[in-house]
Coordinates of C-alpha atoms in Angstrom, one line a residue:
Chain K
M1 CA 56.3 44.7 86.2
N2 CA 54.8 41.6 84.6
L3 CA 56.0 39.7 81.6
A4 CA 53.4 39.8 79.0
R5 CA 53.1 38.7 75.4
V6 CA 52.3 40.7 72.2
R7 CA 49.3 39.0 70.6
K8 CA 48.7 41.3 67.7
K9 CA 50.5 44.1 66.0
E10 CA 49.1 46.6 63.5
R11 CA 50.7 49.5 61.7
I12 CA 48.4 52.4 61.5
G13 CA 49.7 54.8 58.8
E14 CA 53.4 55.6 58.8
R15 CA 54.0 56.6 62.4
F16 CA 51.5 54.7 64.6
V17 CA 51.7 51.2 66.0
L18 CA 49.0 49.3 67.7
L19 CA 50.0 46.5 70.0
E20 CA 47.5 44.1 71.5
I21 CA 49.0 42.7 74.7
E22 CA 47.9 39.7 76.7
D23 CA 47.7 40.5 80.4
R24 CA 44.6 39.4 82.2
D25 CA 45.0 41.6 85.3
I26 CA 45.5 44.8 83.3
A27 CA 42.7 43.9 80.9
T28 CA 40.2 43.2 83.6
Q29 CA 41.0 46.2 85.8
A30 CA 41.7 49.0 83.2
Q31 CA 39.4 52.0 83.2
P32 CA 39.3 54.6 80.4
G33 CA 42.0 57.2 80.9
Q34 CA 44.3 54.9 82.8
F35 CA 47.8 54.0 81.4
V36 CA 50.4 51.3 81.5
M37 CA 54.2 51.5 81.8
V38 CA 55.9 49.4 79.1
R39 CA 59.5 48.2 78.6
P40 CA 60.4 46.3 75.6
F41 CA 63.3 44.4 77.1
E42 CA 64.7 43.4 80.5
G43 CA 68.3 44.1 81.5
V44 CA 68.7 46.8 78.8
Y45 CA 69.9 50.2 80.3
D46 CA 69.3 52.4 77.2
P47 CA 66.6 53.3 77.3
L48 CA 66.5 52.8 81.1
L49 CA 63.0 53.8 82.1
P50 CA 59.7 52.2 81.0
R51 CA 57.4 54.5 78.9
P52 CA 53.8 55.4 79.7
F53 CA 51.1 54.6 77.2
A54 CA 47.4 55.3 77.5
I55 CA 45.2 52.2 77.2
L56 CA 43.3 52.1 73.9
R57 CA 40.9 49.3 74.9
A58 CA 40.7 46.3 77.1
E59 CA 38.7 43.1 76.5
G60 CA 38.9 39.6 77.9
N61 CA 42.6 38.8 78.5
C62 CA 44.0 41.5 76.3
F63 CA 44.5 45.2 76.3
A64 CA 45.8 47.4 73.5
I65 CA 48.1 50.4 73.3
L66 CA 48.6 52.7 70.3
F67 CA 51.6 54.9 70.0
E68 CA 53.4 57.2 67.7
I69 CA 57.1 56.4 67.0
V70 CA 58.8 59.5 68.3
G71 CA 62.1 58.4 69.9
R72 CA 64.3 55.6 70.8
G73 CA 61.9 54.0 73.3
T74 CA 58.9 53.9 71.0
S75 CA 61.2 52.9 68.1
L76 CA 62.4 49.8 70.0
L77 CA 58.8 49.0 71.0
S78 CA 57.6 49.2 67.4
R79 CA 60.0 46.4 66.5
L80 CA 58.2 43.9 68.7
E81 CA 56.2 41.2 66.8
P82 CA 53.3 39.0 67.9
G83 CA 54.6 36.3 70.2
N84 CA 57.4 38.5 71.6
E85 CA 57.5 39.3 75.3
L86 CA 57.6 42.7 76.9
Y87 CA 57.2 44.1 80.4
V88 CA 54.1 45.9 81.6
L89 CA 53.0 47.6 84.8
G90 CA 49.4 48.8 85.4
P91 CA 46.7 49.8 85.1
L92 CA 48.0 53.1 86.6
G93 CA 46.6 56.6 87.3
R94 CA 43.2 58.2 87.7
G95 CA 41.0 57.8 84.6
F96 CA 38.0 59.7 83.3
S97 CA 34.8 60.1 85.3
L98 CA 32.3 58.0 83.6
E99 CA 29.1 59.5 85.0
A100 CA 27.9 61.9 82.4
P101 CA 24.4 62.6 81.0
S102 CA 26.0 63.4 77.6
A103 CA 29.5 63.9 76.5
I104 CA 31.8 65.6 73.9
L105 CA 35.1 64.0 73.2
I106 CA 37.9 66.1 71.6
A107 CA 41.0 64.4 70.4
G108 CA 44.1 65.9 68.8
G109 CA 46.4 63.4 67.0
R110 CA 47.6 60.6 69.2
G111 CA 45.4 62.1 72.0
I112 CA 42.8 59.9 70.4
V113 CA 43.9 56.9 72.3
P114 CA 42.4 57.3 75.8
L115 CA 39.3 58.8 74.2
V116 CA 38.6 55.7 72.1
F117 CA 38.5 53.7 75.4
L118 CA 36.2 56.3 76.9
A119 CA 33.9 56.2 73.8
L120 CA 33.6 52.4 73.9
E121 CA 32.6 52.7 77.6
L122 CA 30.1 55.5 77.0
T123 CA 28.6 53.4 74.2
K124 CA 28.2 50.5 76.6
R125 CA 26.5 52.8 79.0
A126 CA 24.3 54.3 76.3
T127 CA 25.6 57.8 77.1
P128 CA 25.1 60.0 74.1
F129 CA 28.3 61.6 72.8
S130 CA 30.0 63.4 69.9
F131 CA 33.5 62.6 69.0
F132 CA 35.8 65.2 67.4
L133 CA 39.2 64.1 66.0
G134 CA 41.7 66.5 64.6
V135 CA 45.0 65.7 62.8
R136 CA 47.6 67.9 61.3
E137 CA 48.6 65.9 58.2
R138 CA 46.6 63.9 55.8
K139 CA 48.5 60.7 56.5
E140 CA 47.4 60.8 60.1
L141 CA 43.9 60.1 59.0
A142 CA 44.8 56.5 59.2
L143 CA 43.8 56.9 62.8
L144 CA 40.2 56.9 61.7
R145 CA 40.5 53.2 61.4
I146 CA 40.6 52.7 65.1
L147 CA 37.2 54.5 65.4
D148 CA 35.4 51.7 63.7
G149 CA 32.3 50.8 65.7
I150 CA 32.1 54.3 67.3
S151 CA 29.3 56.5 66.0
E152 CA 28.9 60.3 65.9
I153 CA 32.4 61.1 64.7
S154 CA 33.5 64.3 63.1
W155 CA 37.0 64.9 61.9
S156 CA 39.3 67.7 60.8
C157 CA 42.6 67.9 59.0
E158 CA 44.9 70.9 58.7
E159 CA 45.9 69.7 55.2
R160 CA 43.3 69.9 52.5
V161 CA 41.4 66.6 52.1
T162 CA 38.0 65.5 50.8
G163 CA 35.3 64.4 53.1
G164 CA 36.3 66.2 56.2
F165 CA 36.7 69.7 57.7
C166 CA 39.8 71.6 56.8
G167 CA 41.2 73.2 59.9
T168 CA 41.9 72.4 63.5
V169 CA 39.8 70.3 65.7
L170 CA 38.9 73.3 67.8
E171 CA 37.6 75.2 64.7
L172 CA 35.5 72.2 64.0
F173 CA 34.3 72.0 67.5
K174 CA 33.4 75.7 67.6
K175 CA 31.2 75.2 64.6
H176 CA 29.1 72.8 66.7
F177 CA 29.8 74.7 69.9
D178 CA 26.3 76.2 70.4
A179 CA 24.3 73.2 69.4
T180 CA 26.4 70.7 71.3
L181 CA 27.0 72.6 74.5
K182 CA 23.3 73.0 75.4
G183 CA 22.2 71.0 78.4
D184 CA 24.2 68.9 80.8
V185 CA 27.3 67.9 79.0
R186 CA 30.7 66.7 80.1
I187 CA 33.7 67.5 77.8
Y188 CA 36.7 65.2 77.6
A189 CA 39.9 66.2 75.7
C190 CA 43.3 64.9 75.0
G191 CA 45.9 66.3 72.6
P192 CA 48.9 68.5 72.2
E193 CA 49.6 71.2 74.8
G194 CA 48.7 74.0 72.4
M195 CA 45.4 72.4 71.6
L196 CA 44.5 72.0 75.3
Q197 CA 45.6 75.6 76.1
A198 CA 43.4 76.9 73.3
L199 CA 40.5 74.7 74.4
S200 CA 40.7 76.0 78.0
K201 CA 40.2 79.6 76.6
I202 CA 37.1 78.5 74.6
L203 CA 35.7 76.7 77.7
T204 CA 36.0 79.5 80.2
G205 CA 33.3 78.9 82.8
R206 CA 33.2 75.1 82.1
E207 CA 36.4 74.1 83.9
E208 CA 34.6 71.9 86.4
T209 CA 32.9 69.8 83.8
T210 CA 35.8 69.5 81.4
E211 CA 38.4 66.7 81.8
V212 CA 41.7 66.7 80.1
S213 CA 44.1 63.7 79.9
L214 CA 47.7 65.0 80.0
E215 CA 51.0 63.6 78.8
A216 CA 54.2 63.9 80.8
R217 CA 57.8 62.7 80.9
M218 CA 57.6 60.1 83.6
G219 CA 60.0 58.3 85.8
C220 CA 58.3 55.5 87.7
G221 CA 54.6 55.9 86.8
F222 CA 53.3 55.0 90.2
G223 CA 53.9 58.1 92.3
V224 CA 57.3 57.7 94.0
C225 CA 59.8 59.7 92.0
L226 CA 57.7 62.8 91.7
G227 CA 59.3 63.5 88.3
C228 CA 56.1 64.2 86.3
A229 CA 55.1 67.4 88.1
I230 CA 52.7 70.0 86.6
P231 CA 51.6 73.2 88.3
R232 CA 48.3 73.2 90.2
R233 CA 45.9 76.1 89.9
D234 CA 46.0 76.6 93.7
G235 CA 49.8 76.5 93.9
G236 CA 52.3 73.6 94.2
Y237 CA 52.3 70.6 91.8
W238 CA 50.3 67.7 90.7
H239 CA 51.9 64.5 89.7
V240 CA 50.6 63.4 86.3
C241 CA 51.1 59.6 87.0
S242 CA 49.3 59.4 90.4
D243 CA 47.1 62.4 90.6
G244 CA 46.2 62.2 86.9
P245 CA 46.7 61.7 84.0
V246 CA 43.1 62.9 83.8
F247 CA 42.4 66.3 85.5
K248 CA 39.5 68.6 85.6
L249 CA 40.4 71.8 83.7
S250 CA 39.8 73.7 87.0
E251 CA 42.7 71.8 88.6
V252 CA 45.5 72.5 86.3
V253 CA 47.5 75.4 84.7
L254 CA 48.0 74.5 81.0
Chain S
M1 CA 71.3 30.9 106.0
N2 CA 71.8 34.0 108.0
L3 CA 71.1 37.2 106.1
S4 CA 71.0 39.6 108.9
V5 CA 73.6 42.4 109.1
H6 CA 74.7 44.4 112.1
L7 CA 75.0 48.1 111.6
G8 CA 76.3 48.9 115.1
R9 CA 73.4 48.7 117.5
L10 CA 70.9 48.4 114.6
V11 CA 70.3 44.9 113.1
L12 CA 68.6 44.5 109.7
Q13 CA 67.1 41.2 108.8
N14 CA 68.9 41.4 105.4
P15 CA 71.2 43.9 103.7
V16 CA 68.7 45.2 101.1
V17 CA 67.3 48.7 101.7
L18 CA 65.1 50.9 99.6
T19 CA 66.7 54.4 99.3
S20 CA 65.2 57.8 99.9
G21 CA 63.3 59.4 97.1
T22 CA 62.7 56.2 95.2
C23 CA 60.0 54.5 97.4
G24 CA 57.9 57.5 98.4
Y25 CA 56.5 57.4 101.9
G26 CA 56.3 53.6 101.8
K27 CA 52.8 52.7 101.0
E28 CA 53.1 53.6 97.3
M29 CA 55.3 50.5 97.0
Q30 CA 53.0 48.1 98.7
P31 CA 51.2 46.9 95.5
Y32 CA 54.5 45.8 94.0
L33 CA 56.5 44.1 96.6
D34 CA 56.4 42.7 100.1
L35 CA 58.1 45.5 102.1
N36 CA 58.4 43.2 105.1
S37 CA 60.9 41.0 103.2
L38 CA 63.4 43.9 102.9
G39 CA 66.1 45.0 105.4
A40 CA 64.7 48.5 105.6
I41 CA 62.9 51.2 103.6
T42 CA 63.9 54.8 103.6
V43 CA 61.1 57.4 103.6
K44 CA 61.8 60.3 101.2
G45 CA 63.4 63.4 102.6
L46 CA 61.1 65.2 105.0
S47 CA 61.3 68.8 105.9
L48 CA 59.7 70.8 108.7
F49 CA 57.2 72.3 106.3
P50 CA 55.7 71.0 103.1
W51 CA 58.0 71.8 100.2
P52 CA 56.8 72.2 96.6
G53 CA 60.0 71.2 94.8
N54 CA 61.3 72.3 91.5
P55 CA 59.3 73.3 88.3
P56 CA 59.2 70.8 85.5
P57 CA 61.0 69.3 83.7
R58 CA 62.2 67.3 86.7
I59 CA 63.7 64.3 85.0
W60 CA 65.7 63.5 81.9
E61 CA 66.9 60.2 80.8
T62 CA 70.5 59.7 79.7
K63 CA 72.4 56.6 78.6
A64 CA 72.0 54.0 81.5
G65 CA 71.1 56.8 83.8
L66 CA 68.5 59.3 85.0
L67 CA 69.0 63.0 85.8
N68 CA 66.6 64.4 88.4
S69 CA 65.9 67.8 89.7
I70 CA 62.9 67.0 91.9
G71 CA 64.0 69.6 94.4
L72 CA 63.2 67.7 97.6
E73 CA 59.4 68.0 97.2
N74 CA 57.7 66.5 100.2
K75 CA 54.5 66.9 102.3
G76 CA 56.3 67.9 105.4
V77 CA 56.8 66.0 108.7
E78 CA 53.3 66.7 110.1
R79 CA 51.3 65.4 107.1
F80 CA 53.7 62.4 106.9
L81 CA 52.8 61.5 110.5
E82 CA 49.1 61.9 109.9
E83 CA 48.9 60.3 106.5
D84 CA 51.7 57.7 106.2
L85 CA 52.8 56.7 109.6
P86 CA 49.7 54.5 110.2
F87 CA 50.7 52.4 107.2
L88 CA 54.3 52.1 108.4
E89 CA 53.0 51.1 111.9
G90 CA 51.6 47.9 110.2
L91 CA 55.0 46.9 108.8
T92 CA 57.7 44.8 110.5
T93 CA 60.6 45.9 108.5
R94 CA 63.0 48.6 109.6
V95 CA 61.9 52.2 108.8
F96 CA 64.5 54.9 108.1
V97 CA 63.4 58.4 107.5
N98 CA 65.5 60.8 105.5
I99 CA 65.4 64.4 106.8
W100 CA 66.6 67.8 105.5
G101 CA 66.2 71.4 106.4
R102 CA 67.1 74.8 105.1
T103 CA 68.8 75.7 108.5
V104 CA 70.3 73.7 111.3
D105 CA 67.2 74.6 113.4
E106 CA 64.9 73.0 110.8
Y107 CA 66.8 69.7 110.8
V108 CA 66.7 69.7 114.6
A109 CA 63.0 70.4 114.7
V110 CA 62.3 67.5 112.3
A111 CA 64.6 65.2 114.2
R112 CA 62.9 66.1 117.5
K113 CA 59.4 65.4 116.1
L114 CA 60.4 62.0 114.7
N115 CA 62.3 61.1 117.8
E116 CA 59.0 60.6 119.5
V117 CA 57.8 58.1 116.9
K118 CA 58.5 54.6 118.2
R119 CA 58.0 53.0 114.8
I120 CA 60.9 54.9 113.2
D121 CA 64.2 53.0 113.5
A122 CA 66.7 55.5 112.1
L123 CA 67.1 59.0 110.8
E124 CA 69.2 59.6 107.7
L125 CA 70.6 63.2 107.3
N126 CA 70.5 64.4 103.8
L127 CA 73.8 66.4 103.6
S128 CA 74.5 66.2 100.0
C129 CA 71.5 66.8 97.8
P130 CA 72.6 68.9 94.8
N131 CA 69.2 70.1 93.9
V132 CA 68.0 72.9 96.1
E133 CA 70.1 76.0 96.2
K134 CA 69.9 76.5 99.9
G135 CA 69.7 72.8 100.6
G136 CA 72.1 70.1 101.7
A137 CA 75.1 71.0 99.5
T138 CA 76.0 73.8 101.9
F139 CA 76.0 71.6 104.9
I140 CA 78.4 69.0 103.7
A141 CA 80.7 71.6 102.2
D142 CA 81.0 73.8 105.3
L143 CA 82.7 71.8 108.1
E144 CA 81.8 74.2 110.8
V145 CA 78.1 74.3 110.0
L146 CA 78.2 70.5 109.6
K147 CA 79.7 70.0 113.0
R148 CA 77.0 72.2 114.6
L149 CA 74.3 70.4 112.6
V150 CA 75.4 66.9 113.6
G151 CA 75.9 67.9 117.2
E152 CA 72.5 69.5 117.5
V153 CA 70.6 66.7 115.7
R154 CA 72.4 64.2 117.9
A155 CA 71.3 66.0 121.0
A156 CA 67.7 66.1 119.7
T157 CA 67.3 62.4 119.0
E158 CA 68.1 59.0 120.4
K159 CA 67.4 57.4 117.0
F160 CA 70.0 55.5 115.1
L161 CA 71.6 58.3 113.1
I162 CA 72.8 57.9 109.5
A163 CA 74.6 60.6 107.4
K164 CA 74.0 60.4 103.7
L165 CA 77.0 61.5 101.7
G166 CA 77.6 62.4 98.1
P167 CA 80.3 63.4 95.7
Q168 CA 80.4 67.0 97.0
V169 CA 82.5 66.0 100.1
C170 CA 85.8 67.8 99.7
D171 CA 88.0 66.6 102.6
W172 CA 86.9 63.0 103.2
E173 CA 89.0 62.2 106.2
T174 CA 88.1 65.4 108.1
T175 CA 84.5 65.1 107.2
V176 CA 84.3 61.4 108.3
A177 CA 86.1 62.1 111.5
L178 CA 83.8 65.0 112.3
L179 CA 80.7 62.8 111.7
E180 CA 82.1 60.0 113.8
E181 CA 82.9 62.3 116.7
G182 CA 79.5 64.0 116.3
G183 CA 77.7 60.7 117.1
V184 CA 76.7 59.6 113.6
E185 CA 76.3 55.8 113.6
A186 CA 76.3 54.9 109.9
L187 CA 77.1 56.4 106.6
S188 CA 75.1 56.0 103.4
I189 CA 76.8 56.7 100.2
T190 CA 76.3 57.9 97.5
N191 CA 73.6 60.4 96.7
S192 CA 73.3 61.3 93.0
F193 CA 76.2 63.0 91.0
P194 CA 75.8 66.6 90.0
A195 CA 75.5 66.5 86.2
L196 CA 74.5 68.5 83.3
V197 CA 72.4 68.0 80.1
I198 CA 71.7 70.5 77.3
D199 CA 68.7 70.6 75.0
V200 CA 70.5 71.2 71.7
E201 CA 67.2 72.0 69.8
R202 CA 66.3 74.8 72.2
M203 CA 70.0 75.6 72.7
D204 CA 69.4 75.8 76.5
F205 CA 69.7 73.9 79.7
V206 CA 67.2 71.2 80.2
F207 CA 66.7 72.0 83.8
A208 CA 65.7 75.3 85.4
L209 CA 68.5 75.0 87.9
K210 CA 70.9 74.0 85.2
T211 CA 72.5 71.0 87.0
A212 CA 70.7 67.9 88.2
G213 CA 71.5 64.7 90.0
L214 CA 72.6 61.7 88.0
S215 CA 71.7 58.2 89.2
G216 CA 71.2 54.8 87.8
P217 CA 73.6 52.1 86.3
A218 CA 75.8 54.8 84.8
I219 CA 77.1 55.8 88.3
K220 CA 77.6 52.3 89.7
P221 CA 81.4 52.0 89.3
L222 CA 81.9 55.5 90.6
A223 CA 79.7 54.8 93.7
L224 CA 81.5 51.5 94.2
K225 CA 84.8 53.2 94.4
M226 CA 83.4 55.7 96.9
V227 CA 82.2 52.9 99.1
Y228 CA 85.5 51.1 98.8
D229 CA 87.4 54.3 99.8
L230 CA 85.1 55.2 102.6
V231 CA 85.2 51.8 104.2
G232 CA 89.0 52.3 104.3
I233 CA 88.8 55.4 106.4
T234 CA 85.9 54.8 108.8
K235 CA 84.9 52.3 111.4
L236 CA 81.2 53.2 110.9
P237 CA 79.0 50.8 109.0
V238 CA 78.5 51.9 105.4
I239 CA 75.3 51.5 103.4
G240 CA 76.4 51.4 99.8
M241 CA 74.2 52.7 97.0
G242 CA 74.4 54.1 93.5
G243 CA 73.1 52.4 90.4
I244 CA 72.6 49.0 92.0
T245 CA 70.2 47.1 89.7
T246 CA 71.1 43.4 90.0
A247 CA 72.2 41.0 92.7
E248 CA 75.7 41.0 91.2
D249 CA 75.9 44.8 91.6
A250 CA 74.8 44.5 95.2
L251 CA 77.4 41.8 95.9
E252 CA 80.2 44.0 94.6
F253 CA 79.2 46.6 97.2
L254 CA 79.0 44.0 100.0
L255 CA 82.4 42.5 99.0
V256 CA 84.2 45.8 99.2
G257 CA 82.8 46.3 102.7
A258 CA 79.3 47.8 102.6
K259 CA 77.2 46.4 105.4
A260 CA 74.0 47.0 103.5
V261 CA 73.0 48.1 100.0
G262 CA 70.4 50.6 98.8
I263 CA 68.2 50.0 95.8
G264 CA 67.1 53.4 94.2
T265 CA 66.6 54.2 90.6
A266 CA 66.2 50.5 89.8
S267 CA 62.9 50.6 91.8
L268 CA 61.7 53.3 89.4
V269 CA 62.4 51.0 86.4
V270 CA 61.0 47.9 88.0
P271 CA 59.3 48.5 91.4
S272 CA 60.0 45.0 92.7
S273 CA 63.8 45.2 91.9
A274 CA 64.9 45.0 95.5
I275 CA 63.2 41.6 95.9
R276 CA 65.0 40.3 92.9
V277 CA 68.3 41.6 94.2
L278 CA 67.7 39.9 97.6
E279 CA 66.8 36.6 95.9
G280 CA 69.9 36.8 93.8
I281 CA 72.1 37.4 96.9
K282 CA 70.5 34.3 98.5
Q283 CA 71.2 32.2 95.4
Y284 CA 74.8 33.4 95.3
L285 CA 75.4 32.5 99.0
F286 CA 73.7 29.1 98.5
R287 CA 75.8 28.4 95.4
K288 CA 79.0 29.4 97.2
G289 CA 78.1 27.4 100.3
I290 CA 78.2 30.5 102.5
T291 CA 75.8 30.4 105.5
D292 CA 76.2 33.9 106.7
V293 CA 76.0 37.0 104.5
E294 CA 78.4 38.9 106.9
E295 CA 81.2 36.5 105.9
I296 CA 81.4 38.2 102.5
I297 CA 81.3 41.7 103.7
G298 CA 84.7 43.3 103.1
K299 CA 86.1 40.2 101.6
V300 CA 87.7 42.2 98.8
R301 CA 89.9 44.9 100.2

């Protein structure tokens, strides 16, 4: 684990925090879909383990993470301020495949994070893509702010709002389904388990060309504790940290 | 400064060892620390056949500790020899391999296969894993089976033989005498503690197998007492482990008589933890003007 410094901190809505962290190695090596293990303090035993976070973007000497405050670990991390130090390990895991003639990105809630990094990379490569973001509550629409500079965005909200689609991101996606799925397209998705399960039903027959980024309760993050097991389609288990976190839909049981 | 420690016929260049199940098959650790600077690494428990392990969830964090129910997942001895041994061949540090089986015959078969591998310095028998229903727990609890197990493994291998113990041992003196007579050459202690956690929202057990093994700083004082007690009843060298996170923790174990110390859960938190522990031990010895680490072993009895 390396000691790194928080360079910038931004609150996104009520529950999200964006931290820009200075670490040249991670910033220069990170690929879309990869993650970092982060620990706010050294020598503190509660929480004991570092926490995994998808990389939002990486540029120059800095990379960024964006997280939702959900428990003690993320709450402590949210209290860091620019100039504070923290411990980071990464980049870790297998990211998205970047070779695609065209792409569809589907994000649910905080699942947006790795897909932003992917969208930035696809833009650089001039790969055409559509980006679908779905949120449950109106206040989560604050996340739209991190999509600045990314074109072709459609969004949905399960609460009634003006300017967007009212419903789930999959309902929104299905509206575009026929038009967007023609031709050679790779689909990338990240979001809550229920969303990914529903998506896999919609995409029957496209399991080889659909990639999902999964979340898991992790121990080490680098493949030794075998704590983050998920079932494989062909029996046995994958480990989200070292075999993933990005998997083809054909590889996993959701 | 002399850091080497003598565990009977086996010499380690220093007393810091990576423990089974927290350093994979070895090469996973390579990006994070220089394995050759350690006393030994312990390859995770191997069985005769690949073993899938337990369904998720497999880990749960508690205050200063970690509960795990990995269920001994491993790729099996054959795949280990094909995929991981070549990396280990390139190392100079001592290599221990933890082994387990569902039956005495399976332990023996694994021991026999590994006996032929020159690079492997020691076999560590998992006798106390609380995770798999038909796993180690039955071997340590049943003295007759244990005697047969140790005897048959001893006959199958010339490797330095370590028995890994845990809190499930009932009759310590009898068990230790049995292991000594059976030809075990060192004892590592302790494996994780059987523990329980409840998900109050779901009003259910967190783990499919209900109980799981607790490790991490939370168990350190318990582990230290086990090492202290065990050193008092055996002539075998003891490798102490259980929640060691800092050099100070490690020194406590050495002072009560452990010949070496295992770094486990701490490596999951910070993969280079073992190096920092080793550096801290060196600094301590330097500060105290002690030139040989073995001088402090068992100094507090």
